[in-house]
Short mmCIF file of C-alpha atoms in Angstrom, two decimals:
data_model
loop_
_atom_site.label_atom_id
_atom_site.label_comp_id
_atom_site.label_asym_id
_atom_site.label_seq_id
_atom_site.Cartn_x
_atom_site.Cartn_y
_atom_site.Cartn_z
CA MET A 239 5.79 16.10 -19.30
CA ASN A 240 3.81 17.40 -22.13
CA GLY A 241 5.03 13.59 -23.84
CA ILE A 242 1.52 12.05 -22.71
CA ALA A 243 -0.96 14.91 -23.21
CA VAL A 244 -2.24 13.62 -26.34
CA ILE A 245 -2.86 9.83 -24.17
CA LEU A 246 -4.13 12.07 -21.28
CA ASP A 247 -6.83 13.49 -23.93
CA TYR A 248 -7.63 10.05 -25.18
CA MET A 249 -8.16 8.65 -21.48
CA LYS A 250 -10.14 11.70 -21.33
CA GLY A 251 -12.71 10.72 -23.77
CA ILE A 252 -12.82 7.35 -23.13
CA CYS A 253 -14.55 8.33 -19.19
CA GLN A 254 -17.53 10.24 -21.66
CA LEU A 255 -17.59 7.08 -23.87
CA LYS A 256 -21.24 5.69 -24.55
CA CYS A 257 -22.33 3.24 -27.00
CA HIS A 258 -23.88 6.06 -29.55
CA TRP A 259 -20.84 5.44 -31.58
CA PHE A 260 -22.31 2.31 -32.65
CA VAL A 261 -24.63 4.37 -34.69
CA THR A 262 -21.60 6.51 -36.31
CA LEU A 263 -20.09 3.09 -36.83
CA MET A 264 -23.02 1.99 -38.95
CA LEU A 265 -23.65 5.36 -40.90
CA VAL A 266 -19.90 6.75 -41.54
CA ILE A 267 -18.20 5.60 -44.94
CA LEU A 268 -14.80 5.09 -44.73
CA GLY A 269 -11.94 4.96 -47.34
CA THR A 270 -9.08 3.06 -47.51
CA SER A 271 -5.56 3.51 -48.16
CA CYS A 272 -3.42 1.71 -51.20
CA GLY A 273 -0.42 0.02 -50.70
CA SER A 274 1.24 -3.87 -51.68
CA GLU A 275 1.97 -6.64 -49.25
CA ASP A 276 5.19 -7.03 -48.51
CA ARG A 277 5.97 -11.11 -48.26
CA LYS A 278 8.35 -10.40 -45.39
CA GLN A 279 5.15 -9.60 -43.32
CA LEU A 280 3.42 -12.44 -43.91
CA ARG A 281 5.99 -14.17 -41.58
CA PRO A 282 5.74 -14.27 -37.77
CA VAL A 283 7.47 -11.12 -36.15
CA LYS A 284 9.17 -11.56 -32.91
CA ALA A 285 9.19 -9.11 -30.70
CA LYS A 286 12.84 -7.04 -29.92
CA ALA A 287 12.77 -5.82 -26.28
CA VAL A 288 12.34 -1.76 -26.71
CA TRP A 289 10.11 -0.86 -23.90
CA PHE A 290 11.80 -2.23 -21.31
CA ASN A 291 15.51 -1.99 -22.78
CA GLY A 292 16.24 1.55 -21.02
CA PRO A 293 16.72 2.39 -17.08
CA GLU A 294 17.09 -0.99 -15.11
CA SER A 295 15.50 1.05 -11.98
CA PHE A 296 11.97 0.63 -13.73
CA ALA A 297 12.53 -2.85 -15.53
CA LEU A 298 11.82 -6.10 -14.63
CA LYS A 299 14.42 -8.61 -16.10
CA ASN A 300 13.90 -12.37 -16.68
CA GLN A 301 15.28 -15.29 -15.66
CA ALA A 302 18.26 -15.31 -18.16
CA GLY A 303 19.17 -11.95 -16.77
CA GLU A 304 17.81 -10.40 -20.14
CA PHE A 305 15.03 -7.65 -20.44
CA PRO A 306 11.69 -9.11 -21.49
CA THR A 307 9.52 -7.74 -24.60
CA HIS A 308 6.20 -5.85 -24.33
CA ALA A 309 3.62 -7.96 -26.35
CA PHE A 310 1.90 -4.27 -26.87
CA PHE A 311 4.44 -2.31 -27.20
CA ASP A 312 7.26 -4.38 -28.77
CA LEU A 313 5.18 -4.91 -31.72
CA ALA A 314 3.32 -3.38 -34.67
CA PRO A 315 -0.04 -4.35 -36.17
CA TYR A 316 1.67 -3.45 -39.93
CA PRO A 317 -1.96 -2.76 -41.48
CA LEU A 318 -2.89 -2.82 -44.97
CA LYS A 319 -6.42 -1.81 -45.86
CA LYS A 320 -6.65 -2.66 -49.29
CA GLN A 321 -6.09 -6.68 -48.09
CA ASN A 322 -7.52 -5.94 -44.61
CA ASN A 323 -4.51 -7.53 -43.41
CA VAL A 324 -3.22 -7.41 -40.03
CA ASN A 325 -0.67 -8.51 -37.55
CA PHE A 326 -2.04 -9.94 -34.10
CA VAL A 327 -0.48 -11.44 -30.77
CA LEU A 328 -2.25 -14.56 -29.58
CA LEU A 329 -3.38 -15.06 -26.26
CA THR A 330 -5.74 -17.63 -25.94
CA ALA A 331 -5.43 -20.83 -28.68
CA PRO A 332 -8.39 -22.38 -30.45
CA ARG A 333 -9.84 -24.92 -27.80
CA SER A 334 -7.80 -23.82 -24.83
CA ASN A 335 -8.90 -24.40 -21.53
CA TYR A 336 -7.86 -21.11 -19.76
CA GLY A 337 -8.37 -17.78 -20.95
CA TYR A 338 -6.07 -15.16 -20.78
CA GLY A 339 -5.25 -11.75 -20.51
CA LEU A 340 -2.50 -9.02 -21.09
CA ASP A 341 -1.65 -6.56 -18.42
CA LEU A 342 -0.27 -3.69 -20.20
CA VAL A 343 2.31 -2.56 -17.49
CA SER A 344 4.47 -5.77 -17.41
CA GLY A 345 3.26 -6.83 -21.17
CA GLN A 346 2.64 -10.42 -20.09
CA LYS A 347 -0.09 -12.50 -20.51
CA PHE A 348 -1.78 -13.99 -17.21
CA ARG A 349 -4.63 -16.91 -16.75
CA ARG A 350 -8.17 -15.06 -16.47
CA PHE A 351 -10.34 -18.06 -17.00
CA ASN A 352 -11.34 -21.54 -16.28
CA TYR A 353 -13.03 -22.35 -18.90
CA CYS A 354 -16.05 -25.14 -18.59
CA PRO A 355 -19.49 -26.32 -19.75
CA GLN A 356 -22.21 -23.08 -19.56
CA LYS A 357 -25.79 -22.93 -20.56
CA ASP A 358 -26.20 -19.59 -22.40
CA VAL A 359 -27.30 -16.84 -20.29
CA TRP A 360 -29.71 -15.52 -22.89
CA LYS A 361 -31.32 -18.79 -23.27
CA ARG A 362 -30.87 -18.73 -27.10
CA TYR A 363 -27.82 -21.19 -27.59
CA SER A 364 -29.44 -24.94 -26.44
CA SER A 365 -25.68 -26.57 -26.42
CA ASP A 366 -22.80 -26.09 -23.72
CA ILE A 367 -20.85 -23.73 -24.56
CA GLU A 368 -17.31 -24.29 -23.08
CA THR A 369 -13.94 -23.72 -25.02
CA PRO A 370 -12.95 -21.18 -27.62
CA ARG A 371 -13.07 -22.61 -31.59
CA PHE A 372 -11.20 -19.82 -32.21
CA ALA A 373 -7.91 -18.06 -31.50
CA LEU A 374 -8.67 -14.86 -29.44
CA GLY A 375 -6.19 -12.69 -29.12
CA ILE A 376 -5.22 -8.56 -29.36
CA VAL A 377 -3.96 -6.24 -32.06
CA PRO A 378 -0.57 -4.52 -31.04
CA ARG A 379 -0.17 -0.70 -30.05
CA ILE A 380 -4.07 -0.32 -30.56
CA LEU A 381 -6.59 0.58 -28.28
CA ASP A 382 -10.32 0.18 -28.73
CA GLN A 383 -13.05 2.39 -27.99
CA LEU A 384 -12.68 1.63 -24.25
CA GLY A 385 -9.23 2.16 -24.13
CA GLU A 386 -8.16 -1.47 -23.73
CA PRO A 387 -6.02 -3.38 -26.57
CA GLN A 388 -8.06 -3.90 -29.69
CA SER A 389 -9.53 -7.61 -29.17
CA ILE A 390 -9.62 -9.97 -32.01
CA ILE A 391 -10.68 -13.38 -33.14
CA VAL A 392 -9.44 -15.52 -35.33
CA PHE A 393 -10.81 -18.74 -37.69
CA GLY A 394 -8.17 -21.26 -38.37
CA LYS A 395 -6.84 -24.58 -36.78
CA LYS A 396 -4.19 -24.71 -34.05
CA GLU A 397 -1.67 -26.19 -35.78
CA TYR A 398 -1.34 -23.06 -38.43
CA LEU A 399 -0.26 -20.73 -35.42
CA VAL A 400 2.68 -20.10 -34.33
CA PRO A 401 3.33 -22.47 -31.51
CA GLU A 402 3.15 -21.22 -28.09
CA SER A 403 6.37 -23.12 -26.96
CA LEU A 404 8.31 -20.01 -28.86
CA GLU A 405 6.91 -17.71 -26.46
CA LEU A 406 8.19 -19.35 -23.13
CA ASN A 407 11.31 -17.29 -23.20
CA ASN A 408 9.50 -14.03 -22.71
CA THR A 409 9.41 -13.02 -26.40
CA ALA A 410 6.31 -11.75 -27.84
CA ILE A 411 5.48 -12.67 -31.40
CA SER A 412 2.85 -11.52 -34.11
CA GLN A 413 1.77 -13.11 -36.53
CA ARG A 414 -0.23 -12.39 -40.09
CA VAL A 415 -4.31 -12.61 -40.41
CA ARG A 416 -6.85 -11.36 -42.79
CA VAL A 417 -9.64 -9.13 -41.49
CA VAL A 418 -13.02 -10.55 -42.57
CA GLY A 419 -15.36 -7.97 -40.76
CA GLY A 420 -16.23 -7.08 -37.09
CA VAL A 421 -18.84 -6.99 -34.38
CA VAL A 422 -20.01 -5.05 -31.80
CA GLU A 423 -19.74 -6.31 -28.03
CA GLN A 424 -21.68 -4.42 -25.85
CA PHE A 425 -21.02 -4.87 -21.36
CA CYS A 426 -23.39 -4.31 -18.80
CA ARG A 427 -22.02 -3.37 -15.25
CA SER A 428 -25.65 -3.96 -13.90
CA PHE A 429 -27.82 -5.78 -15.43
CA PRO A 430 -30.51 -5.23 -17.08
CA CYS A 431 -29.17 -1.53 -18.41
CA LEU A 432 -32.63 -0.61 -19.63
CA SER A 433 -31.33 2.79 -21.48
CA ARG A 434 -28.68 3.15 -24.71
CA GLU A 435 -25.89 4.91 -22.58
CA ASN A 436 -25.83 1.83 -19.40
CA TRP A 437 -24.41 -0.38 -22.54
CA LEU A 438 -20.43 0.13 -23.05
CA SER A 439 -20.06 -0.51 -26.74
CA ARG A 440 -16.48 -1.70 -28.41
CA LEU A 441 -15.39 -3.67 -31.97
CA ILE A 442 -13.94 -6.68 -32.18
CA LEU A 443 -12.36 -7.79 -35.21
CA ILE A 444 -13.00 -10.89 -36.66
CA ALA A 445 -9.87 -12.54 -39.41
CA VAL A 446 -8.92 -15.53 -40.83
CA ASN A 447 -5.83 -17.11 -41.05
CA PRO A 448 -4.70 -17.38 -44.55
CA LYS A 449 -2.12 -20.49 -43.92
CA ASP A 450 -5.31 -22.61 -43.55
CA PRO A 451 -6.48 -23.87 -46.42
CA LYS A 452 -10.10 -23.95 -44.99
CA TYR A 453 -10.13 -20.50 -44.86
CA ALA A 454 -7.52 -18.94 -47.08
CA LYS A 455 -10.35 -17.41 -49.71
CA ILE A 456 -12.46 -16.44 -47.32
CA LYS A 457 -12.38 -12.76 -47.19
CA ASP A 458 -15.77 -11.01 -45.87
CA LEU A 459 -18.36 -12.14 -42.88
CA SER A 460 -21.25 -14.16 -45.28
CA SER A 461 -18.68 -16.52 -46.43
CA LEU A 462 -17.17 -17.05 -43.04
CA LYS A 463 -20.21 -18.32 -41.82
CA LYS A 464 -20.72 -20.91 -44.68
CA LYS A 465 -17.42 -22.48 -42.77
CA ALA A 466 -17.49 -21.43 -39.40
CA LYS A 467 -20.35 -21.87 -36.60
CA TRP A 468 -21.19 -18.63 -36.36
CA ARG A 469 -23.91 -19.21 -33.87
CA TYR A 470 -21.32 -20.58 -31.37
CA LEU A 471 -19.21 -17.38 -31.66
CA LYS A 472 -22.07 -15.61 -30.61
CA ALA A 473 -22.74 -17.21 -28.01
CA PHE A 474 -19.42 -17.16 -26.66
CA ILE A 475 -19.17 -13.88 -27.13
CA GLU A 476 -21.83 -13.54 -24.78
CA ASN A 477 -21.16 -15.88 -22.22
CA GLY A 478 -17.34 -16.45 -22.53
CA LYS A 479 -15.95 -13.80 -20.54
CA GLY A 480 -18.32 -14.38 -17.67
CA ARG A 481 -21.81 -13.61 -16.47
CA THR A 482 -23.37 -11.43 -12.92
CA LEU A 483 -23.60 -14.31 -9.88
CA SER A 484 -25.45 -13.32 -7.04
CA ALA A 485 -27.81 -14.63 -4.10
CA LYS A 486 -30.93 -13.86 -6.85
CA GLY A 487 -29.45 -15.92 -9.47
CA GLU A 488 -27.37 -15.18 -12.86
CA GLU A 489 -27.81 -12.16 -14.95
CA PRO A 490 -26.37 -11.58 -18.30
CA ALA A 491 -23.30 -9.05 -18.92
CA TYR A 492 -22.06 -9.34 -22.62
CA ARG A 493 -24.34 -9.27 -25.61
CA MET A 494 -23.33 -8.94 -29.55
CA VAL A 495 -25.57 -6.44 -31.05
CA GLY A 496 -24.23 -5.69 -34.69
CA GLU A 497 -21.92 -6.33 -37.53
CA VAL A 498 -19.43 -4.65 -39.55
CA GLY A 499 -17.65 -5.11 -43.02
CA ALA A 500 -14.11 -6.03 -43.71
CA ARG A 501 -13.10 -2.76 -44.74
CA GLU A 502 -15.28 -0.39 -42.02
CA ALA A 503 -13.90 -2.90 -39.32
CA LEU A 504 -10.31 -2.32 -39.96
CA VAL A 505 -10.62 1.51 -41.01
CA PHE A 506 -12.73 2.06 -37.91
CA ALA A 507 -9.96 0.37 -35.42
CA LEU A 508 -7.63 2.23 -36.22
CA SER A 509 -9.36 5.43 -37.06
CA LYS A 510 -11.52 5.51 -33.90
CA GLY A 511 -8.97 3.75 -31.95
CA HIS A 512 -5.91 5.57 -30.38
CA TYR A 513 -2.72 4.06 -32.25
CA PHE A 514 0.25 4.53 -30.58
CA THR A 515 3.22 6.02 -32.63
CA PHE A 516 6.93 5.00 -31.60
CA LYS A 517 7.98 8.59 -30.68
CA GLU A 518 4.70 9.16 -28.58
CA LEU A 519 5.76 5.89 -26.87
CA GLN A 520 9.31 7.09 -26.18
CA ASP A 521 7.59 9.94 -24.84
CA LEU A 522 5.19 8.59 -22.50
CA ARG A 523 7.91 6.45 -21.05
CA LYS A 524 10.36 9.09 -20.37
CA SER A 525 7.52 11.42 -18.62
CA CYS A 526 6.56 8.75 -16.55
CA HIS A 527 9.73 7.91 -15.31
CA ARG A 528 10.54 11.42 -14.55
CA LEU A 529 7.23 11.74 -12.60
CA TYR A 530 7.95 8.37 -10.88
CA ASP A 531 11.50 9.37 -9.96
CA TYR A 532 9.81 13.07 -8.57
CA ILE A 533 7.75 11.30 -6.67
CA TRP A 534 9.71 8.64 -4.66
CA ASP A 535 12.52 11.22 -4.20
CA SER A 536 10.02 13.44 -2.22
CA SER A 537 8.80 10.80 -0.36
CA LEU A 538 12.93 9.94 0.72
CA LEU A 539 12.76 13.44 1.76
CA VAL A 540 9.82 13.54 3.84
CA ARG A 541 10.90 10.58 5.45
CA ARG A 542 14.53 12.25 6.40
CA GLU A 543 13.00 14.95 7.95
CA ILE A 544 10.86 12.80 10.23
CA ALA A 545 13.50 11.20 10.90
CA ARG A 546 15.45 13.69 12.00
CA LYS A 547 12.95 15.01 14.05
CA MET A 548 12.37 11.66 15.69
CA SER A 549 15.87 11.38 16.37
CA ALA A 550 16.21 14.96 18.11
CA TYR A 551 12.73 14.10 20.22
CA LYS A 552 13.87 10.86 21.57
CA LEU A 553 17.55 12.88 22.42
CA LYS A 554 15.34 15.42 24.33
CA ASN A 555 13.50 13.35 25.93
CA LYS A 556 16.83 10.90 27.40
CA LYS A 557 18.19 14.46 29.15
CA LYS A 558 14.67 15.32 30.41
CA LYS A 559 14.10 11.93 32.20
CA GLY A 560 18.05 11.83 33.23
CA VAL A 561 17.77 7.91 32.43
CA ARG A 562 19.68 5.45 30.23
CA SER A 563 17.74 4.89 27.23
CA LYS A 564 18.62 3.14 23.82
CA VAL A 565 18.62 6.32 20.99
CA VAL A 566 17.88 4.98 17.83
CA ASN A 567 19.37 7.27 14.74
CA LEU A 568 16.62 6.97 12.35
CA SER A 569 18.56 8.26 9.84
CA THR A 570 20.65 5.14 9.71
CA LYS A 571 18.22 3.16 10.95
CA TYR A 572 15.83 2.48 7.72
CA ARG A 573 18.39 0.58 5.67
CA PHE A 574 18.72 0.11 1.63
CA MET A 575 20.75 -2.75 -0.52
CA ASP A 576 24.52 -2.00 -0.23
CA GLN A 577 24.75 -1.29 -3.64
CA LYS A 578 22.24 1.70 -3.19
CA GLN A 579 23.83 3.19 -0.13
CA LYS A 580 26.23 5.93 -2.09
CA TYR A 581 22.90 6.79 -3.91
CA MET A 582 20.86 7.52 -1.31
CA GLU A 583 23.98 9.61 0.83
CA ASP A 584 23.83 12.16 -2.11
CA LEU A 585 20.27 12.35 -2.54
CA LEU A 586 19.39 13.00 0.96
CA ASP A 587 21.95 15.60 0.82
CA GLU A 588 20.11 18.90 1.21
CA LYS A 589 23.08 20.56 -0.58
CA LYS A 590 22.67 18.16 -3.58
CA THR A 591 19.37 17.75 -4.39
CA LYS A 592 17.25 20.11 -6.55
CA LEU A 593 14.20 19.04 -4.61
CA ALA A 594 14.88 20.34 -1.25
CA LYS A 595 14.82 24.04 -2.57
CA LYS A 596 11.19 23.74 -2.76
CA ALA A 597 10.10 20.88 -0.40
CA ASN A 598 7.69 22.86 1.57
CA TYR A 599 6.37 20.00 2.51
CA ARG A 600 9.17 18.43 4.33
CA GLY A 601 8.43 16.06 7.06
CA ASN A 602 4.51 16.48 6.29
CA PHE A 603 3.27 13.29 4.26
CA ALA A 604 0.20 14.69 3.61
CA SER A 605 1.30 17.75 1.81
CA LEU A 606 3.46 16.08 -0.31
CA PHE A 607 0.51 13.49 -1.28
CA ARG A 608 -1.92 16.65 -1.93
CA GLU A 609 0.74 18.20 -4.25
CA VAL A 610 1.07 15.11 -6.27
CA TYR A 611 -2.63 14.15 -6.33
CA PHE A 612 -3.54 17.94 -7.32
CA SER A 613 -0.48 18.56 -9.70
CA TYR A 614 -0.22 15.41 -11.01
CA GLY A 615 -3.00 12.62 -10.26
CA GLU A 616 -4.16 12.65 -13.86
CA ARG A 617 -0.87 11.57 -14.97
CA PHE A 618 -0.21 9.47 -12.73
CA ARG A 619 -3.41 7.81 -13.40
CA THR A 620 -2.04 7.45 -17.34
CA CYS A 621 1.00 6.14 -15.92
CA GLN A 622 0.07 3.57 -13.45
CA LYS A 623 -1.98 2.23 -16.82
CA TYR A 624 1.09 1.57 -19.29
CA VAL A 625 4.64 2.42 -17.22
CA ARG A 626 6.34 0.30 -14.61
CA PRO A 627 7.04 2.67 -11.69
CA ALA A 628 9.85 0.10 -10.30
CA ASN A 629 12.17 -2.76 -10.73
CA ILE A 630 11.47 -4.99 -7.69
CA GLN A 631 14.74 -6.47 -8.18
CA ILE A 632 16.95 -3.52 -7.50
CA ASP A 633 14.37 -1.64 -5.04
CA ARG A 634 11.75 -3.61 -3.10
CA ASP A 635 11.04 -0.19 -0.92
CA ARG A 636 10.01 1.36 -3.61
CA PHE A 637 8.36 -1.03 -6.09
CA TRP A 638 5.88 -1.60 -2.77
CA TYR A 639 5.73 1.98 -2.41
CA PHE A 640 4.17 2.50 -5.99
CA ALA A 641 1.48 -0.40 -5.46
CA TYR A 642 -0.24 0.91 -2.58
CA LEU A 643 -0.16 4.71 -4.07
CA SER A 644 -1.77 2.54 -6.98
CA ALA A 645 -3.99 0.90 -5.34
CA TYR A 646 -5.27 4.01 -3.75
CA TYR A 647 -6.02 5.46 -7.09
CA LYS A 648 -7.80 2.18 -8.51
CA LEU A 649 -9.94 2.49 -5.70
CA GLU A 650 -11.29 5.70 -6.91
CA SER A 651 -11.36 4.85 -10.61
CA LEU A 652 -14.26 2.08 -9.29
CA GLY A 653 -16.10 4.60 -7.63
CA TYR A 654 -15.25 5.06 -4.45
CA ILE A 655 -13.38 7.95 -2.11
CA TYR A 656 -11.53 7.74 1.44
CA ASN A 657 -13.77 10.03 4.05
CA CYS A 658 -10.92 11.04 6.45
CA GLY A 659 -13.34 11.79 9.17
CA LYS A 660 -14.68 8.20 9.09
CA ARG A 661 -11.31 6.61 8.43
CA GLY A 662 -12.93 4.54 5.73
CA TRP A 663 -13.93 4.45 2.23
CA ILE A 664 -17.25 5.26 1.25
CA GLU A 665 -18.87 5.01 -2.12
CA ASN A 666 -18.56 8.09 -4.24
CA PRO A 667 -21.80 8.21 -6.83
CA VAL A 668 -22.29 10.02 -9.99
CA THR A 669 -24.87 12.73 -9.67
CA ALA A 670 -27.42 13.14 -12.56
CA ASN A 671 -25.27 16.15 -13.46
CA GLY A 672 -22.71 13.21 -14.23
CA VAL A 673 -20.59 14.46 -11.52
CA LEU A 674 -19.00 12.80 -8.46
CA TYR A 675 -21.32 13.48 -5.27
CA PHE A 676 -18.41 14.02 -3.10
CA SER A 677 -15.20 16.11 -4.74
CA ASN A 678 -12.15 13.86 -4.43
CA LYS A 679 -9.80 17.37 -3.68
CA ASN A 680 -12.06 18.77 -1.34
CA GLU A 681 -12.00 15.69 1.19
CA LEU A 682 -8.20 15.50 0.56
CA ARG A 683 -7.61 19.09 1.87
CA ALA A 684 -9.07 17.69 5.61
CA CYS A 685 -6.76 14.47 5.53
CA THR A 686 -3.66 14.29 8.04
CA THR A 687 -0.77 12.18 7.40
CA GLU A 688 -2.23 9.33 10.04
CA GLU A 689 -5.57 9.30 8.34
CA LEU A 690 -3.62 8.81 4.95
CA ASP A 691 -1.48 6.20 6.50
CA ASN A 692 -4.52 4.10 7.00
CA SER A 693 -6.31 4.92 3.69
CA PHE A 694 -3.36 2.37 1.69
CA GLU A 695 -4.08 -0.42 4.05
CA GLU A 696 -7.83 0.25 3.87
CA ALA A 697 -7.87 0.41 -0.09
CA VAL A 698 -6.15 -2.89 0.04
CA ARG A 699 -8.87 -4.44 2.40
CA VAL A 700 -11.85 -2.89 0.11
CA LEU A 701 -10.52 -4.64 -2.98
CA ALA A 702 -10.24 -7.62 -1.01
CA GLY A 703 -13.93 -7.00 0.11
CA LEU A 704 -14.99 -6.27 -3.84
CA SER A 705 -13.73 -9.31 -5.13
CA ARG A 706 -15.40 -11.63 -2.51
CA ALA A 707 -18.41 -9.80 -3.12
CA GLY A 708 -17.82 -10.29 -6.96
CA LYS A 709 -17.82 -7.06 -7.82
CA GLU A 710 -15.30 -4.64 -9.55
CA HIS A 711 -12.02 -4.83 -8.34
CA HIS A 712 -8.12 -5.26 -9.05
CA ARG A 713 -5.73 -7.82 -7.67
CA PHE A 714 -2.61 -8.14 -7.96
CA VAL A 715 -0.81 -10.66 -9.72
CA GLU A 716 3.10 -11.58 -8.89
CA TYR A 717 4.01 -14.56 -10.81
CA ASP A 718 1.26 -16.09 -12.77
CA TYR A 719 1.81 -19.59 -11.44
CA GLY A 720 -0.41 -23.24 -11.21
CA VAL A 721 -2.23 -24.90 -13.63
CA GLY A 722 -3.05 -23.02 -16.82
CA GLY A 723 -1.09 -20.02 -15.75
CA SER A 724 1.09 -18.19 -18.24
CA HIS A 725 4.23 -18.83 -15.65
CA ARG A 726 5.18 -15.26 -16.50
CA LYS A 727 6.23 -12.73 -13.82
CA VAL A 728 3.63 -9.83 -13.79
CA TYR A 729 3.93 -7.75 -10.48
CA SER A 730 0.84 -5.79 -11.60
CA TRP A 731 -2.47 -4.81 -10.68
CA VAL A 732 -5.28 -6.69 -13.13
CA TYR A 733 -8.35 -5.48 -13.38
CA SER A 734 -11.53 -7.54 -13.41
CA ASN A 735 -15.18 -6.66 -13.68
CA GLY A 736 -16.30 -9.28 -11.20
CA LYS A 737 -18.00 -11.29 -14.09
CA ASN A 738 -17.65 -15.07 -13.66
CA LEU A 739 -18.78 -18.56 -15.60
CA LYS A 740 -21.15 -20.46 -14.41
CA CYS A 741 -20.86 -24.24 -14.96
CA SER A 742 -23.35 -26.47 -15.72
CA ASP A 743 -22.21 -28.94 -13.54
CA ASP A 744 -22.36 -27.70 -9.87
CA GLN A 745 -19.84 -29.81 -8.54
CA VAL A 746 -17.41 -28.37 -11.11
CA GLN A 747 -19.03 -24.80 -10.24
CA ARG A 748 -18.00 -25.42 -6.16
CA TYR A 749 -14.51 -26.48 -7.36
CA ARG A 750 -13.94 -23.44 -9.69
CA GLU A 751 -15.13 -21.28 -7.02
CA LYS A 752 -12.78 -22.74 -4.48
CA GLN A 753 -9.94 -22.54 -7.00
CA ASN A 754 -10.68 -18.74 -7.55
CA LYS A 755 -10.65 -17.49 -4.28
CA THR A 756 -6.86 -16.34 -4.15
CA ARG A 757 -5.75 -13.51 -2.55
CA ILE A 758 -5.62 -10.05 -4.39
CA PHE A 759 -2.17 -9.07 -2.65
CA PRO A 760 0.50 -10.23 -0.91
CA LEU A 761 0.38 -10.78 2.71
CA ASP A 762 3.78 -10.57 4.03
CA ILE A 763 3.50 -6.68 2.40
CA SER A 764 2.54 -3.81 4.44
CA TRP A 765 2.00 0.09 3.95
CA ARG A 766 4.98 2.02 5.51
CA ASN A 767 3.78 4.53 7.90
CA PHE A 768 4.55 8.47 7.63
CA ARG A 769 3.29 9.76 10.82
CA PHE A 770 5.25 11.25 13.70
CA GLN A 771 5.10 8.89 16.40
CA LYS A 772 5.76 9.82 19.91
CA ARG A 773 5.12 6.70 21.63
CA GLY A 774 6.14 3.03 21.19
CA LYS A 775 9.83 1.48 22.01
CA TYR A 776 11.61 2.91 19.75
CA ASP A 777 8.92 4.60 17.34
CA LEU A 778 10.13 3.16 14.29
CA ILE A 779 8.19 4.95 12.04
CA PHE A 780 9.16 3.25 8.56
#
């Protein structure tokens, strides 16, 4: 699994990132490279389904039975530094009533905001701030300094962009724009963030659509400011993605603190972010598929061993009591889809599987989970951010199993830890030395299978509580339906920093808050226990 080593190193660097890179950005003189604009690249680029075009057990097909395109991995930026040109993917069109984000696992956009008139939380802009007067998007294959897709703001009328209707068949499209500069956005998790290290900084590229005659000759920020309403841009960046809302009132979460020239902005995004090469993507996907298969196949061996023990226990209990009772053979009770039956029989034959030779955790889910956590925890965290672990159309059991595993890791990433003794999740603060107060590995060593079974169900409940409290959380998006929804199949956990918009009209605000109270996980899905039970009518542990 060495194919994802580079990504792991990069993600580790992101965790240690603070806003001091902004100083470096202003001091370093970055070079440029020569090149000529390819006329063909001026045209919109239609993505081809490459990222998902692999084993069907991992890829979710669209309604036409085709592999969907991935808006981040199946397109490329095609940067030309001399002309400061780059391709971008449109997420939110100018004047749109809804704001959208991009899920990196599914490669599909989803609705994040329902815009409404707002007052400036910093009290510097007098007019209402409503919809964006520019296009919001991302640059494909490039992660910014915080490990998120590189954001870009593009000035130009909507009619000069590729119509959104062309993307209804789940085919992603990128468009050519000219970078004229950049701005530094900073984010504060808990205002006031008195020290500079508390503000997380990243670069947002500012570009123009050369097809729009109004911006055809614009090549730098000074020229752009004469054509566009710059103060509104600043106000939107500082308010358009939400603020902290609590019983105390409202507090800022974003601010814009600096500007960067056109040449430096594009080169900085390419050199200080992370650019995914095609080979790196192939290695990442292959390595993650192997890891997911190993985890799932191992869990099946554990279930098989538990089923064997349960059947033996039932038979022994029947003979001991000398009464007629129904003996349930759990090896066959746990049913799979017909098309998978032969595969499962081969897999669960210990003579044919290599896993059985080193499965010292057979029959003990706690041992299996500890092995995965200690040996492959960091790789799993990376894989779940980019690679789909299962296809719900092929294997629902596998899909929801990994959905719960991801919930466990995602809650940990938000600063929580499961305490087996207290049978609950507790906060795990960072000490003055920069390390976690509780050791995840030490806590996990004492956990039993029964306690771990409880941790997965509790993880979803805690995430739901964080959502209701307006704090950082993850929510599971199946199909992005409803008014303003992207109407895409997402089937993935998406992150929310807990910041919300504050409508100027109180009546509208109450309506929006009511609309936003959506469940974070399907109500009809539950964790299937691994514990060995000796009570109950049939003791079904699956």
